[in-house]
PDB file of C-alpha atoms and ligand atoms in Angstrom:
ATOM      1  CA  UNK A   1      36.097  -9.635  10.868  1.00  0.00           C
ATOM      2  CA  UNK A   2      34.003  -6.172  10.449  1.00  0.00           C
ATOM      3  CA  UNK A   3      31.072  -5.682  12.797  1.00  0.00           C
ATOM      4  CA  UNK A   4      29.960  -3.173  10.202  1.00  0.00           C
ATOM      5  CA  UNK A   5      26.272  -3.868   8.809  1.00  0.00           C
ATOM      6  CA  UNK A   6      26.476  -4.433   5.198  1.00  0.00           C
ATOM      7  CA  UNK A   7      22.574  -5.616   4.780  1.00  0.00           C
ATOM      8  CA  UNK A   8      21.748  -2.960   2.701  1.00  0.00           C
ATOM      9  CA  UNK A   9      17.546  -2.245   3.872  1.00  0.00           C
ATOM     10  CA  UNK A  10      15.026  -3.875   1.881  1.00  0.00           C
ATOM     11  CA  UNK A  11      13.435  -1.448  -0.691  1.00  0.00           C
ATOM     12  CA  UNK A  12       9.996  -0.394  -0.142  1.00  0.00           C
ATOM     13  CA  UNK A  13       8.108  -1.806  -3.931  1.00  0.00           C
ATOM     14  CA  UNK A  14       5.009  -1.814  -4.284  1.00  0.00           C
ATOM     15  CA  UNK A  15       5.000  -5.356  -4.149  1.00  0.00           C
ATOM     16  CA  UNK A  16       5.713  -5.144  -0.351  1.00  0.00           C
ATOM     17  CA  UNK A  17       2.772  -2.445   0.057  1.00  0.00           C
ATOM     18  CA  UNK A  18       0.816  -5.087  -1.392  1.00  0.00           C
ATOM     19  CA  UNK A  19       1.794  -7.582   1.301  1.00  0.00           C
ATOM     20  CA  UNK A  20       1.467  -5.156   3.812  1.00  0.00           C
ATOM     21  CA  UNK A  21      -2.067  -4.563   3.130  1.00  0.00           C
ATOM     22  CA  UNK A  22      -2.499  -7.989   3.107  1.00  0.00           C
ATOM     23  CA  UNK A  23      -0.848  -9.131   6.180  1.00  0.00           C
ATOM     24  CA  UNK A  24      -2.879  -5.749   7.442  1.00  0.00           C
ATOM     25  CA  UNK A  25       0.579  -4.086   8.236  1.00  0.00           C
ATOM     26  CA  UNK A  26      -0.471  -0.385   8.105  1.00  0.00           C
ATOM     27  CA  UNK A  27       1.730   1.881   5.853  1.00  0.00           C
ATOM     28  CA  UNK A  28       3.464   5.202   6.594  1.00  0.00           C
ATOM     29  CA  UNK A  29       3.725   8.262   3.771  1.00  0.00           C
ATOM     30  CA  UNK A  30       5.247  11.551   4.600  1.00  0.00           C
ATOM     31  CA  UNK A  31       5.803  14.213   1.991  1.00  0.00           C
ATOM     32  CA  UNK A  32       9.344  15.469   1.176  1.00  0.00           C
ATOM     33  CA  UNK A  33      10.649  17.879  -1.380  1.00  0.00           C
ATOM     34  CA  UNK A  34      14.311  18.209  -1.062  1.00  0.00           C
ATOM     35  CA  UNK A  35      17.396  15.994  -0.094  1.00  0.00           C
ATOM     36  CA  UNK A  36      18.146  16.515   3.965  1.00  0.00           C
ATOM     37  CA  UNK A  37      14.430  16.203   5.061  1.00  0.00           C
ATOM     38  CA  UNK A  38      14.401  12.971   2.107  1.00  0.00           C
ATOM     39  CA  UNK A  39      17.538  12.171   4.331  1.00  0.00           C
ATOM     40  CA  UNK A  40      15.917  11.616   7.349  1.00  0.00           C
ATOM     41  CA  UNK A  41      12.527  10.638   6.660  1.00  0.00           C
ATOM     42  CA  UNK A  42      14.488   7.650   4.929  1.00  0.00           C
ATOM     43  CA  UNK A  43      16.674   6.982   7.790  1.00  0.00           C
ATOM     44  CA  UNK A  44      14.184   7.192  10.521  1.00  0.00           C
ATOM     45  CA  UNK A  45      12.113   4.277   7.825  1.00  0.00           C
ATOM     46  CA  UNK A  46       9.191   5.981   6.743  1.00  0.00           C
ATOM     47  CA  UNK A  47       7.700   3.419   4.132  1.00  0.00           C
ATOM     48  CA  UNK A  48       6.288   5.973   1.067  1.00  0.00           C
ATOM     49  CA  UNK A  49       7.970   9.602   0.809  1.00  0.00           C
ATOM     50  CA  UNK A  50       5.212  11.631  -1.973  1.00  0.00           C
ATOM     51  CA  UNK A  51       6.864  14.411  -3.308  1.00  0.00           C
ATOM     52  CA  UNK A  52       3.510  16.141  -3.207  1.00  0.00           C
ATOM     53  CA  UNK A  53       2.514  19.391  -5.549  1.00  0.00           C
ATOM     54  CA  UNK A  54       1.782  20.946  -2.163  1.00  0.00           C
ATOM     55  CA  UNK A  55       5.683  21.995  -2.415  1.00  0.00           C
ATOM     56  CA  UNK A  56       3.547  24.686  -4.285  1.00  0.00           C
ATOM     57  CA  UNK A  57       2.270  26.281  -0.895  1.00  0.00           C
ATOM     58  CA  UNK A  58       5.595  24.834   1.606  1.00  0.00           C
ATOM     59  CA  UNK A  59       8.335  25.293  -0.523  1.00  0.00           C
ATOM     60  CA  UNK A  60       7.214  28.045  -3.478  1.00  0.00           C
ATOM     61  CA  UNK A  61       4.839  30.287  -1.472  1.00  0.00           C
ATOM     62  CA  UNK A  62       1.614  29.667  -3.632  1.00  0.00           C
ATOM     63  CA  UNK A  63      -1.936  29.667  -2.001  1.00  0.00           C
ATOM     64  CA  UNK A  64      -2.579  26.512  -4.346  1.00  0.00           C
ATOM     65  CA  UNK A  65      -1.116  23.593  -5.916  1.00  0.00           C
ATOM     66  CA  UNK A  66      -1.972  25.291  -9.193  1.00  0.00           C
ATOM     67  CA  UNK A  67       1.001  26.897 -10.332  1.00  0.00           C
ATOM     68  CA  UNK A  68       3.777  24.310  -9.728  1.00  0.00           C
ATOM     69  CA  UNK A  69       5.086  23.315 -13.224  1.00  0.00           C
ATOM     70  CA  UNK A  70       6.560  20.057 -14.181  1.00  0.00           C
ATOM     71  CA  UNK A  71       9.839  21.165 -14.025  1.00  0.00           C
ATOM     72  CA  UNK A  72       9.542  21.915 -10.663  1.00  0.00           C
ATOM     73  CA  UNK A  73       8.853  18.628  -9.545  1.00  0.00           C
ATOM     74  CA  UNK A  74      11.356  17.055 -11.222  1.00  0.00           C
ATOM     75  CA  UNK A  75      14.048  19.686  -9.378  1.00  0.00           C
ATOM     76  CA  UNK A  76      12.203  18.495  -6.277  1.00  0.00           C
ATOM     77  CA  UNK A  77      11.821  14.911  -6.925  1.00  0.00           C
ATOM     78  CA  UNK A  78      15.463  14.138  -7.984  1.00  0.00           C
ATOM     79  CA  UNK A  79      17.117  16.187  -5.346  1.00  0.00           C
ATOM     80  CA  UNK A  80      14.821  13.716  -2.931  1.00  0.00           C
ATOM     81  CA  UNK A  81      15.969  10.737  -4.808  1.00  0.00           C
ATOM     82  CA  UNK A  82      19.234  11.436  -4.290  1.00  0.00           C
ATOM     83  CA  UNK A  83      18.453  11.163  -0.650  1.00  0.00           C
ATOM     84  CA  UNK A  84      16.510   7.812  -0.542  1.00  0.00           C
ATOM     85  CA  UNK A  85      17.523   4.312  -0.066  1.00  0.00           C
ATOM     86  CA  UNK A  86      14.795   2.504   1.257  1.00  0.00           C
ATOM     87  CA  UNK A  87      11.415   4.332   0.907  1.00  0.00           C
ATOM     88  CA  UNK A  88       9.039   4.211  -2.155  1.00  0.00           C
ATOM     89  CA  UNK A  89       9.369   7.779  -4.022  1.00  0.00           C
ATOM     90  CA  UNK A  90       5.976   8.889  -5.655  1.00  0.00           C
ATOM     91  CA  UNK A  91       5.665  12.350  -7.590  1.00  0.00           C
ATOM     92  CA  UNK A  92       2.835  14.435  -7.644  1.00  0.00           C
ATOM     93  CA  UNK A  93       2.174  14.922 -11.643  1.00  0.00           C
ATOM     94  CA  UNK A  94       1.291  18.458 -11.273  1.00  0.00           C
ATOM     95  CA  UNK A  95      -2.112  19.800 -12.729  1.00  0.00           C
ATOM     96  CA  UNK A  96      -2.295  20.407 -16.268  1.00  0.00           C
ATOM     97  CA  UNK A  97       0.238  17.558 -17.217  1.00  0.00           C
ATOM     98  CA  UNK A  98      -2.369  15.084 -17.442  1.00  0.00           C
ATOM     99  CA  UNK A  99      -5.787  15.821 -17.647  1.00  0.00           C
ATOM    100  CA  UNK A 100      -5.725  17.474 -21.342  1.00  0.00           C
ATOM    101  CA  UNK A 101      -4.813  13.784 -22.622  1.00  0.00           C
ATOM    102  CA  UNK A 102      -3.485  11.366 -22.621  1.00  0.00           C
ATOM    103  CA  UNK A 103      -0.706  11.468 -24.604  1.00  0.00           C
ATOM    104  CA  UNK A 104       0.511  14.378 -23.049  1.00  0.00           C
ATOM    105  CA  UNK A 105       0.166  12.551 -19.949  1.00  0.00           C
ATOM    106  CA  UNK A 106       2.647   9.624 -20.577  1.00  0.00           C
ATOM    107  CA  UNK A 107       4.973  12.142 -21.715  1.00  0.00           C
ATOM    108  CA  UNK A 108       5.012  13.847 -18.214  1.00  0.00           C
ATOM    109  CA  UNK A 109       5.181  11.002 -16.471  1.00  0.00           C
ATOM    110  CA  UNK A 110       8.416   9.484 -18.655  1.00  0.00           C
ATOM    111  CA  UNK A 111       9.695  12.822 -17.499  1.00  0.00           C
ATOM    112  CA  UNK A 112       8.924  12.209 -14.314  1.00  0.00           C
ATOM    113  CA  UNK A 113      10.608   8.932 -14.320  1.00  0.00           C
ATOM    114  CA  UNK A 114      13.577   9.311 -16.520  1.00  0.00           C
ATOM    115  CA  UNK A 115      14.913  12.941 -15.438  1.00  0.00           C
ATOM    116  CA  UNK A 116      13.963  12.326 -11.694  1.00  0.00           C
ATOM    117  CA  UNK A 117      14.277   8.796 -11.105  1.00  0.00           C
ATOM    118  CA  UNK A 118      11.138   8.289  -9.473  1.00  0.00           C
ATOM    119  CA  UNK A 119       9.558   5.111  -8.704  1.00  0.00           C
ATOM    120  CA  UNK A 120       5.935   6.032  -9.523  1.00  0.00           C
ATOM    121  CA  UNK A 121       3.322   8.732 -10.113  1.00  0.00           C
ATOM    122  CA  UNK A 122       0.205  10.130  -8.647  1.00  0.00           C
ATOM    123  CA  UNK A 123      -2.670  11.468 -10.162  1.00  0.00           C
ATOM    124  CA  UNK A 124      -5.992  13.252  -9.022  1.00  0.00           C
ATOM    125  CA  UNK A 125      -9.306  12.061  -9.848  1.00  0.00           C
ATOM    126  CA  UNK A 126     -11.175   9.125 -11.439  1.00  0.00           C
ATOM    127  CA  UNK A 127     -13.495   8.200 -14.758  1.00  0.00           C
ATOM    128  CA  UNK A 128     -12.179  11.960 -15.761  1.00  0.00           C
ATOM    129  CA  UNK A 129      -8.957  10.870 -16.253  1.00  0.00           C
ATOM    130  CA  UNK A 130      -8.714   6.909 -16.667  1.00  0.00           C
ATOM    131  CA  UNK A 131      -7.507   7.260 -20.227  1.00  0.00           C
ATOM    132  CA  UNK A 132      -4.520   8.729 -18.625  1.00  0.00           C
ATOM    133  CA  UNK A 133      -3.809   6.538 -16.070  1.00  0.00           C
ATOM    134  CA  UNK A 134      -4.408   3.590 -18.486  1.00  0.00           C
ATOM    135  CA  UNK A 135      -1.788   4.681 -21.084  1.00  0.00           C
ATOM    136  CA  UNK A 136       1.102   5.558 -18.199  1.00  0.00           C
ATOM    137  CA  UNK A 137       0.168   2.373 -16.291  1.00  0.00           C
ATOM    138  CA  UNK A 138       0.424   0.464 -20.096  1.00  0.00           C
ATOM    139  CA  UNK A 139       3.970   2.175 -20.188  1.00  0.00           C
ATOM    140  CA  UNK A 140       5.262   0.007 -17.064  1.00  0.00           C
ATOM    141  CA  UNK A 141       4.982   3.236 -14.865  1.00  0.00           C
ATOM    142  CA  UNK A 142       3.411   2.341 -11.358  1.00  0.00           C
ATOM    143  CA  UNK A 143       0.262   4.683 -10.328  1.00  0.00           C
ATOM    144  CA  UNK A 144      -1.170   6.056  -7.395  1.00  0.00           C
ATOM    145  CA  UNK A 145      -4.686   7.898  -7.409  1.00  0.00           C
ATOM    146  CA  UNK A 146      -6.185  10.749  -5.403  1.00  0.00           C
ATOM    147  CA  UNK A 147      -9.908  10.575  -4.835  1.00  0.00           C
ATOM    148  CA  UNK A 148     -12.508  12.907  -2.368  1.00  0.00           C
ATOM    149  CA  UNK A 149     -10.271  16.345  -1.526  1.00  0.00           C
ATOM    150  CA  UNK A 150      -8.276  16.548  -4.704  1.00  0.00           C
ATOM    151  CA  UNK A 151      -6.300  20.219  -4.292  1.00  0.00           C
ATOM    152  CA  UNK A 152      -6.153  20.678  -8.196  1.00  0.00           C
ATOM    153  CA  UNK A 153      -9.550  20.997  -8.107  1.00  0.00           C
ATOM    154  CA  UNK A 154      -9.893  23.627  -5.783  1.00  0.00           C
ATOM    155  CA  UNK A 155     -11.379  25.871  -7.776  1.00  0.00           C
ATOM    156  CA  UNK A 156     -14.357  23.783  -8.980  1.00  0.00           C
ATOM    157  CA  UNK A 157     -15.086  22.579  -5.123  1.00  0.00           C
ATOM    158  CA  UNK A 158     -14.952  26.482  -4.050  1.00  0.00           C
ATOM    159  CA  UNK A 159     -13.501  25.400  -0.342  1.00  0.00           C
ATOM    160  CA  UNK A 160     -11.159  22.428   1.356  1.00  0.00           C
ATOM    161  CA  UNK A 161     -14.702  21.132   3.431  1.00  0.00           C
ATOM    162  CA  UNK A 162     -14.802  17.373   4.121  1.00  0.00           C
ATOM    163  CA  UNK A 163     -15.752  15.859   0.803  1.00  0.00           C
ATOM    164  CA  UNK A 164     -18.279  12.960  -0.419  1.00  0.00           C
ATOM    165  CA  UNK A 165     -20.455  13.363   2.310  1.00  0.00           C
ATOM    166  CA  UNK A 166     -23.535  13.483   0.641  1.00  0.00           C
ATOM    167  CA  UNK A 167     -24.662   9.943  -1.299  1.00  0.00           C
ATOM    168  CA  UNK A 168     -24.117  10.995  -4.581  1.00  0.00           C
ATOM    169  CA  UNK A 169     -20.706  12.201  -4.300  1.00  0.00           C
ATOM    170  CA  UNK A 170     -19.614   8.947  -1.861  1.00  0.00           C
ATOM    171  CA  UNK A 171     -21.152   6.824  -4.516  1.00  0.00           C
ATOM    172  CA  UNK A 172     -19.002   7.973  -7.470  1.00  0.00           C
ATOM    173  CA  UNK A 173     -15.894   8.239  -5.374  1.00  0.00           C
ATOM    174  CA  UNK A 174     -16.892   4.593  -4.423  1.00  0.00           C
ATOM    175  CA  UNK A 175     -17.255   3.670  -8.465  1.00  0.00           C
ATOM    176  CA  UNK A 176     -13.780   5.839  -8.841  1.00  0.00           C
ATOM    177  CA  UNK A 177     -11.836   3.569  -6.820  1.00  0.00           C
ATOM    178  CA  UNK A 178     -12.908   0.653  -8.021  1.00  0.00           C
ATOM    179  CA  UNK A 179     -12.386   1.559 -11.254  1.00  0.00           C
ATOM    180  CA  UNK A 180      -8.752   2.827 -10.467  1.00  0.00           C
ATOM    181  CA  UNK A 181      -8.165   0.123  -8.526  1.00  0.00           C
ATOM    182  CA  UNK A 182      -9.286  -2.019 -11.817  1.00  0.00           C
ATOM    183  CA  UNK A 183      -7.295  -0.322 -14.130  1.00  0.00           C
ATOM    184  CA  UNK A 184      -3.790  -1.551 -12.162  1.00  0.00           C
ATOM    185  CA  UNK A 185      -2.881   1.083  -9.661  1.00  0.00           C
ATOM    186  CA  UNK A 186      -1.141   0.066  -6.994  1.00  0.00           C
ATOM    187  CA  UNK A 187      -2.825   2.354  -4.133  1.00  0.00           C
ATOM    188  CA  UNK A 188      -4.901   5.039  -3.606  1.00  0.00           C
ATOM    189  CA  UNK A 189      -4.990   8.039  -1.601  1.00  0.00           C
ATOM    190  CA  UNK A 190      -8.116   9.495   0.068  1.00  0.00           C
ATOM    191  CA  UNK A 191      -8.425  12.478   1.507  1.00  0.00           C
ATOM    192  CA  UNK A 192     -10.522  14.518   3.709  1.00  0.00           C
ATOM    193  CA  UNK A 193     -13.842  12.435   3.250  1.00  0.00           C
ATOM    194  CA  UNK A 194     -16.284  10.456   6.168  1.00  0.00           C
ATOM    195  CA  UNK A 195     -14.172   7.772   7.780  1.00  0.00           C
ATOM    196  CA  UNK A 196     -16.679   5.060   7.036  1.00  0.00           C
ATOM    197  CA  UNK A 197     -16.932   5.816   3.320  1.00  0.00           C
ATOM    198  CA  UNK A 198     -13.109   5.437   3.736  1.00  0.00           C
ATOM    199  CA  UNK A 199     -13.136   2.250   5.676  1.00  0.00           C
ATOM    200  CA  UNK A 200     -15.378   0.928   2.750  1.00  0.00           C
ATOM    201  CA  UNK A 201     -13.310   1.783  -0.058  1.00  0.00           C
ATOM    202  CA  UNK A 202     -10.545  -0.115   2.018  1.00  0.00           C
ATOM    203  CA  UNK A 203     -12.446  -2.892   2.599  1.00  0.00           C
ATOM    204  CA  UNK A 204     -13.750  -3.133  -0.996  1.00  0.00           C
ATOM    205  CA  UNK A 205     -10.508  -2.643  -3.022  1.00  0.00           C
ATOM    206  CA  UNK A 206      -7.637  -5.255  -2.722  1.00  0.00           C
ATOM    207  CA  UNK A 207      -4.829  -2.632  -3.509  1.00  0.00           C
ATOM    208  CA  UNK A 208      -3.507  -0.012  -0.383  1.00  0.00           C
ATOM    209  CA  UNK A 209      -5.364   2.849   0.665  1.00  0.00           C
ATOM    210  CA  UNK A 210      -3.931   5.689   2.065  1.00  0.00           C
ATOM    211  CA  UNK A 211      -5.908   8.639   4.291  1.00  0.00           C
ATOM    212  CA  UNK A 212      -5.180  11.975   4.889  1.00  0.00           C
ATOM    213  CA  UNK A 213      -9.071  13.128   6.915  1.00  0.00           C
ATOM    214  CA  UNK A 214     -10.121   9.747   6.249  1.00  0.00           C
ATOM    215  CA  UNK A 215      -9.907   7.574   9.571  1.00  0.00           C
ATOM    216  CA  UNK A 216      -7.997   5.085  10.965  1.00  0.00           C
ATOM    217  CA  UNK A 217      -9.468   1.891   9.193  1.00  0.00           C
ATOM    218  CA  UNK A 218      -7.514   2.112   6.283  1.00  0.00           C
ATOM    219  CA  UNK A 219      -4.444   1.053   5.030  1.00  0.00           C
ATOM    220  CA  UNK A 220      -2.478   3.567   5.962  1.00  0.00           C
ATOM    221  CA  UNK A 221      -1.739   6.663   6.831  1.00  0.00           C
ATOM    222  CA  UNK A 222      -0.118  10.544   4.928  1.00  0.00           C
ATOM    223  CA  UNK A 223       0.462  14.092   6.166  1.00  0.00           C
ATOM    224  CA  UNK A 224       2.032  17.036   4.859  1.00  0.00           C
ATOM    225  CA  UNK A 225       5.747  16.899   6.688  1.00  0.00           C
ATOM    226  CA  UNK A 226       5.650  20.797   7.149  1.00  0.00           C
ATOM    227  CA  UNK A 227       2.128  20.752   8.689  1.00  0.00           C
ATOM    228  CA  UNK A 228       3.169  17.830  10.925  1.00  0.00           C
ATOM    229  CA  UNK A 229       6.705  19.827  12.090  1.00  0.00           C
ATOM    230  CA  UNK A 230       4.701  22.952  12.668  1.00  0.00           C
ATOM    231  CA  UNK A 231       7.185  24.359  10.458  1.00  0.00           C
ATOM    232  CA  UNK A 232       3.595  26.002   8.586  1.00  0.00           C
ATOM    233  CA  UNK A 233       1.404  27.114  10.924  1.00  0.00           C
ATOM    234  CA  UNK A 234      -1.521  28.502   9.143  1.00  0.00           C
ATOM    235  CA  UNK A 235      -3.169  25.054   8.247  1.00  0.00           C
ATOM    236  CA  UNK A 236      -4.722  23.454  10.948  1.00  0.00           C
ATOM    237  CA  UNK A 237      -7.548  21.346  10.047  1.00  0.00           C
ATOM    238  CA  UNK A 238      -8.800  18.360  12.668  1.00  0.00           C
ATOM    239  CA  UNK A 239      -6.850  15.416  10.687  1.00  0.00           C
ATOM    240  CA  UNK A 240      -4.104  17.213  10.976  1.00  0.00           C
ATOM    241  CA  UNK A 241      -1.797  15.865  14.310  1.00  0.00           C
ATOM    242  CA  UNK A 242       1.627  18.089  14.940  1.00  0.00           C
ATOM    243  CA  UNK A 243       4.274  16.454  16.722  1.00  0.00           C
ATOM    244  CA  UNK A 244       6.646  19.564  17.175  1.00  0.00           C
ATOM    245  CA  UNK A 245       6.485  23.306  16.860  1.00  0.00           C
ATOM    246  CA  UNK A 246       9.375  23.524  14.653  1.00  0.00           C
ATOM    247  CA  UNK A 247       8.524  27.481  13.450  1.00  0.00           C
ATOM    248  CA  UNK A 248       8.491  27.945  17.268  1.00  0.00           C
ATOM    249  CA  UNK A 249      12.275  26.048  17.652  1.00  0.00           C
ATOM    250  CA  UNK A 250      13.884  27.563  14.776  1.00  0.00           C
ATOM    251  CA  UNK A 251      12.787  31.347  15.391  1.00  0.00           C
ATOM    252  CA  UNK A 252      14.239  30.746  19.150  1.00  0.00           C
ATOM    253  CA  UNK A 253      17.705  29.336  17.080  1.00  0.00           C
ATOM    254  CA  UNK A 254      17.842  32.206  14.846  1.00  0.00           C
ATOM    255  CA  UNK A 255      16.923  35.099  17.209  1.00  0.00           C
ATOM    256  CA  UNK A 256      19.786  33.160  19.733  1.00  0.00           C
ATOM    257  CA  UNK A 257      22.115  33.648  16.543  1.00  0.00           C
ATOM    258  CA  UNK A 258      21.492  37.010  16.419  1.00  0.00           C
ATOM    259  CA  UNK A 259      21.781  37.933  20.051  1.00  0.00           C
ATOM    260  CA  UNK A 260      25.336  36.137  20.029  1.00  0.00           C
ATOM    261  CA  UNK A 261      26.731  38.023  16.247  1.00  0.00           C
ATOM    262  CA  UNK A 262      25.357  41.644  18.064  1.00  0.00           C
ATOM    263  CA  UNK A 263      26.669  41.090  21.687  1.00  0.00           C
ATOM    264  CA  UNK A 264      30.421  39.539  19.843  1.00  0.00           C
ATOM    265  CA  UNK A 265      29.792  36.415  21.662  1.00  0.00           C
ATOM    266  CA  UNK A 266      30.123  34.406  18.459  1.00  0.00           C
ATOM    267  CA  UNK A 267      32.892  33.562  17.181  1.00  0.00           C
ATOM    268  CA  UNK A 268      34.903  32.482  20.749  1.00  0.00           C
ATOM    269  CA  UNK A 269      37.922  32.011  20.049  1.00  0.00           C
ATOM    270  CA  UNK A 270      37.543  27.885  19.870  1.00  0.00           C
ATOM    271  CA  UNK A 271      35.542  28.918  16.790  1.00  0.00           C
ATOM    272  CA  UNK A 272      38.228  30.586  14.855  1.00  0.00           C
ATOM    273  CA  UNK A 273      41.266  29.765  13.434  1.00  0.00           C
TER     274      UNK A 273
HETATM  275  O1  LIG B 301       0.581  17.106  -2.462  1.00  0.00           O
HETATM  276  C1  LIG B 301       0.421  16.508  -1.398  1.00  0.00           C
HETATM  277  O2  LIG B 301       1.104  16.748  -0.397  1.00  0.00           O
HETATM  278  C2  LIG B 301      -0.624  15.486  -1.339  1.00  0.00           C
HETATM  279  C3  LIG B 301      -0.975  14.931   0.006  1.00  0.00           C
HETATM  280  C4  LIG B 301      -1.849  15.880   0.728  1.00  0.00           C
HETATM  281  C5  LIG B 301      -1.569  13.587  -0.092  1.00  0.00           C
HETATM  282  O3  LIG B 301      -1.183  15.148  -2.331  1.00  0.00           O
END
C-alpha cells in the first residue's frame, strides 16, 4: 500500500473565511504576482494570496498603483494561478476599470475571471462605487472592498498619512462598510486607519476584515510580500513588520557569483560536463 498523501488540501472559499471569522480563527493574506513566490506562499498555507495593483511599484517600477493596466493583472494573476492549490486568489481590479461605470466594470472583472482564473475581485472605495460592486457581485463574481488608505486615490489624499482619523472621515468609512458589507461582499480590507475604528468595523460587520495599519482586533491580517522580505527597502512605515532582509541576502549571492565567474572558480570541474 502507498504511504503517499493523496488528501488533496482543502481549498480556501470564502465560505471557510466566513467560518473562520466566526469561529474567530484569524486569517492570513500575502500579496503575490508571479508563479514561484505563488508557489510557496501556497505551500507554506497562507490562507488569501491578493494579487495586489501594488505589482505597479514591486514588479513594474511605478511610484503608484496608477499606471498598471488590466492586462497586466491578468499576466500577473494567471501566472499566480497556475501556482495555487489551496489559497483564495483575489485580483486587484486596477484603477480606471471600474469606477467610470458600471458596465465597464463587470466587463473587467469577467476578464479578470475568465482569462486569469481568479477566484474573486477587489475594489477600492465605498457609496462611490456601489453600483459597481452591485452589478459584478449580481454576476456571481465574489468581492472584496478596500476602505481608509485606498492607493488609487493617492492623488486626491495628497500623502499615504494614517487615514479616518478625524470623525467625519471614520464615520463614512464606518457607513462604507456597512454598506459593502450589505451589498454581499465577502470581506473587506482596511488599511492604514486608528486601530479602534478598525476593531469597530470588525465588530460591527459579520463578513472578514482584513488590516494592513489597522490593529490586531480584526479579522485578519495583509502585507505587501516584498515589503515583508525586505526585498524593497524604501517603504517602511510602522505597520509594516520585515521578517528577512532579502535585498541584503541576494546582493551577498550575486556579488559571491561574481567573485567566483572573475577569480575562474566557477565552473569546478563537478560542474561541467
Ligand atoms: O495592492 C495591494 O498590495 C493592496 C494591499 C496593500 C492590501 O491592496
Amino acid at each position: 500500500m502507498s504511504t503517499e498523501n493523496t488528501m488533496a488540501p482543502r481549498k480556501i472559499t470564502t465560505h471557510v473565511l466566513q467560518e473562520m471569522k466566526l469561529k474567530k480563527e484569524k486569517i492570513s493574506m500575502l500579496t503575490a504576482y508571479d508563479f514561484s513566490m505563488a508557489s510557496i506562499l501556497d505551500n507554506a498555507g497562507i490562507d488569501v494570496i491578493l494579487v495586489g495593483d501594488s505589482a505597479s511599484n514591486v514588479m513594474s517600477g511605478y511610484t503608484t498603483t496608477l499606471p498598471i493596466t488590466l492586462d497586466m493583472m491578468i499576466y500577473h494573476a494567471s501566472a499566480v494561478m497556475r501556482a495555487v492549490k489551496r489559497a483564495l486568489v483575489v485580483v486587484d481590479m486596477p484603477f480606471g476599470t471600474y469606477q467610470g461605470n458600471s458596465r465597464e466594470a463587470i466587463q473587467s472583472a469577467i476578464r479578470i475571471m475568465k482569462e486569469a482564473g481568479a477566484n474573486a475581485v477587489k475594489m477600492e472605495g465605498g457609496k462611490e462605487i456601489m453600483e459597481s460592486v452591485e452589478r459584478i457581485l449580481s454576476a456571481g463574481i465574489p468581492v472584496m472592498g478596500h476602505l481608509g488608505l485606498t492607493p488609487q486615490s493617492i492623488h486626491k489624499f495628497g500623502t499615504y498619512v494614517v487615514r479616518a482619523t478625524q470623525e467625519e472621515e471614520a464615520e463614512k468609512l464606518l457607513e462604507d462598510a456597512h454598506a459593502l458589507a450589505d451589498a454581499g461582499c465577502f470581506a473587506i480590507v482596511l488599511e492604514k486607519i486608528p486601530a479602534k475604528l478598525a476593531a469597530r468595523v470588525a465588530n460591527e460587520i459579520n463578513i472578514p476584515v482584513i488590516g494592513i495599519g489597522a490593529g490586531a482586533e480584526v479579522d485578519g491580517q495583509v502585507l505587501v510580500l516584498h515589503d515583508m522580505l525586505g526585498i524593497s527597502q524604501k517603504f517602511s512605515p510602522r505597520f509594516l513588520r520585515r521578517y528577512h532582509n532579502l535585498q541584503e541576502e541576494i546582493t551577498g549571492s550575486v556579488k559571491a557569483y561574481i567573485n567566483d565567474v572573475k577569480s575562474m572558480d566557477f565552473p569546478n570541474e563537478r560542474e561541467q560536463y
